[in-house]
GROMACS .gro file of C-alpha atoms in nm:
model
   84
    1MET     CA    1   0.000   0.000   0.000
    2PRO     CA    2   0.150   0.338  -0.096
    3THR     CA    3   0.230   0.555   0.205
    4ASP     CA    4   0.030   0.841   0.056
    5SER     CA    5  -0.288   0.634   0.019
    6PRO     CA    6  -0.588   0.740   0.231
    7LYS     CA    7  -0.561   0.416   0.432
    8ALA     CA    8  -0.194   0.477   0.513
    9GLN     CA    9  -0.257   0.838   0.614
   10ILE     CA   10  -0.560   0.747   0.826
   11ARG     CA   11  -0.363   0.465   0.991
   12GLU     CA   12  -0.077   0.704   1.072
   13PHE     CA   13  -0.321   0.951   1.232
   14LEU     CA   14  -0.492   0.677   1.434
   15VAL     CA   15  -0.167   0.521   1.555
   16ARG     CA   16  -0.045   0.862   1.666
   17SER     CA   17  -0.378   0.958   1.828
   18LEU     CA   18  -0.484   0.628   1.983
   19GLY     CA   19  -0.139   0.483   2.047
   20SER     CA   20  -0.235   0.147   1.897
   21SER     CA   21   0.000   0.017   1.629
   22GLU     CA   22  -0.182  -0.318   1.618
   23LEU     CA   23  -0.477  -0.175   1.425
   24ALA     CA   24  -0.602  -0.375   1.125
   25ASP     CA   25  -0.796  -0.207   0.844
   26ALA     CA   26  -1.126  -0.363   0.954
   27ASP     CA   27  -1.081  -0.318   1.332
   28ASP     CA   28  -1.347  -0.114   1.510
   29ILE     CA   29  -1.157   0.188   1.647
   30PHE     CA   30  -1.430   0.250   1.904
   31ALA     CA   31  -1.371  -0.097   2.049
   32VAL     CA   32  -0.995  -0.028   2.075
   33GLY     CA   33  -1.061   0.256   2.317
   34GLY     CA   34  -0.946   0.614   2.340
   35ALA     CA   35  -1.201   0.743   2.088
   36THR     CA   36  -1.346   1.038   2.282
   37SER     CA   37  -1.570   1.314   2.150
   38LEU     CA   38  -1.262   1.539   2.124
   39PHE     CA   39  -1.084   1.269   1.925
   40ALA     CA   40  -1.387   1.244   1.692
   41MET     CA   41  -1.371   1.619   1.623
   42GLU     CA   42  -0.997   1.597   1.556
   43LEU     CA   43  -1.053   1.302   1.322
   44VAL     CA   44  -1.316   1.491   1.120
   45MET     CA   45  -1.089   1.797   1.095
   46PHE     CA   46  -0.794   1.578   0.994
   47MET     CA   47  -0.994   1.408   0.718
   48GLU     CA   48  -1.133   1.733   0.579
   49GLU     CA   49  -0.793   1.902   0.573
   50ARG     CA   50  -0.578   1.610   0.462
   51PHE     CA   51  -0.807   1.490   0.184
   52ALA     CA   52  -0.957   1.827   0.083
   53ILE     CA   53  -1.314   1.707   0.135
   54ARG     CA   54  -1.613   1.854   0.313
   55LEU     CA   55  -1.795   1.623   0.551
   56ASP     CA   56  -2.163   1.702   0.595
   57ASP     CA   57  -2.385   1.620   0.892
   58ASP     CA   58  -2.511   1.311   0.705
   59ASP     CA   59  -2.152   1.183   0.682
   60LEU     CA   60  -2.100   1.200   1.058
   61ASP     CA   61  -2.233   0.851   1.117
   62ARG     CA   62  -2.039   0.608   1.334
   63GLU     CA   63  -2.040   0.350   1.054
   64ASN     CA   64  -1.834   0.589   0.838
   65PHE     CA   65  -1.565   0.618   1.107
   66LYS     CA   66  -1.554   0.280   1.277
   67SER     CA   67  -1.255   0.143   1.083
   68ILE     CA   68  -0.974   0.242   0.851
   69ASP     CA   69  -1.163   0.067   0.568
   70ALA     CA   70  -1.481   0.265   0.641
   71MET     CA   71  -1.296   0.598   0.656
   72ALA     CA   72  -1.105   0.533   0.333
   73SER     CA   73  -1.434   0.445   0.160
   74LEU     CA   74  -1.586   0.770   0.289
   75VAL     CA   75  -1.290   0.968   0.152
   76ASP     CA   76  -1.327   0.798  -0.187
   77ARG     CA   77  -1.701   0.866  -0.200
   78LYS     CA   78  -1.659   1.230  -0.102
   79ARG     CA   79  -1.381   1.285  -0.355
   80ASP     CA   80  -1.599   1.132  -0.628
   81THR     CA   81  -1.902   1.349  -0.547
   82GLN     CA   82  -1.711   1.668  -0.478
   83SER     CA   83  -1.488   1.654  -0.783
   84GLY     CA   84  -1.776   1.644  -1.029
   0.00000   0.00000   0.00000
């Protein structure tokens, strides 16, 4: 996986923020622990800034943020809809 891929960048942010390097792409980050409301705000800001996307209220669903896979899919969807 290229280090500039959304998954790699999201993983780097999560490892730094949650302190868990044993995080698989499908792991539920809320089950790992450390995902506070402040962390959630930081994660949204990180994703908007890093990937140049705008997340709407409808996007702020736990399912979109529960894993690296889910977040990378959200980034891809938002890039597709916002680039057109």
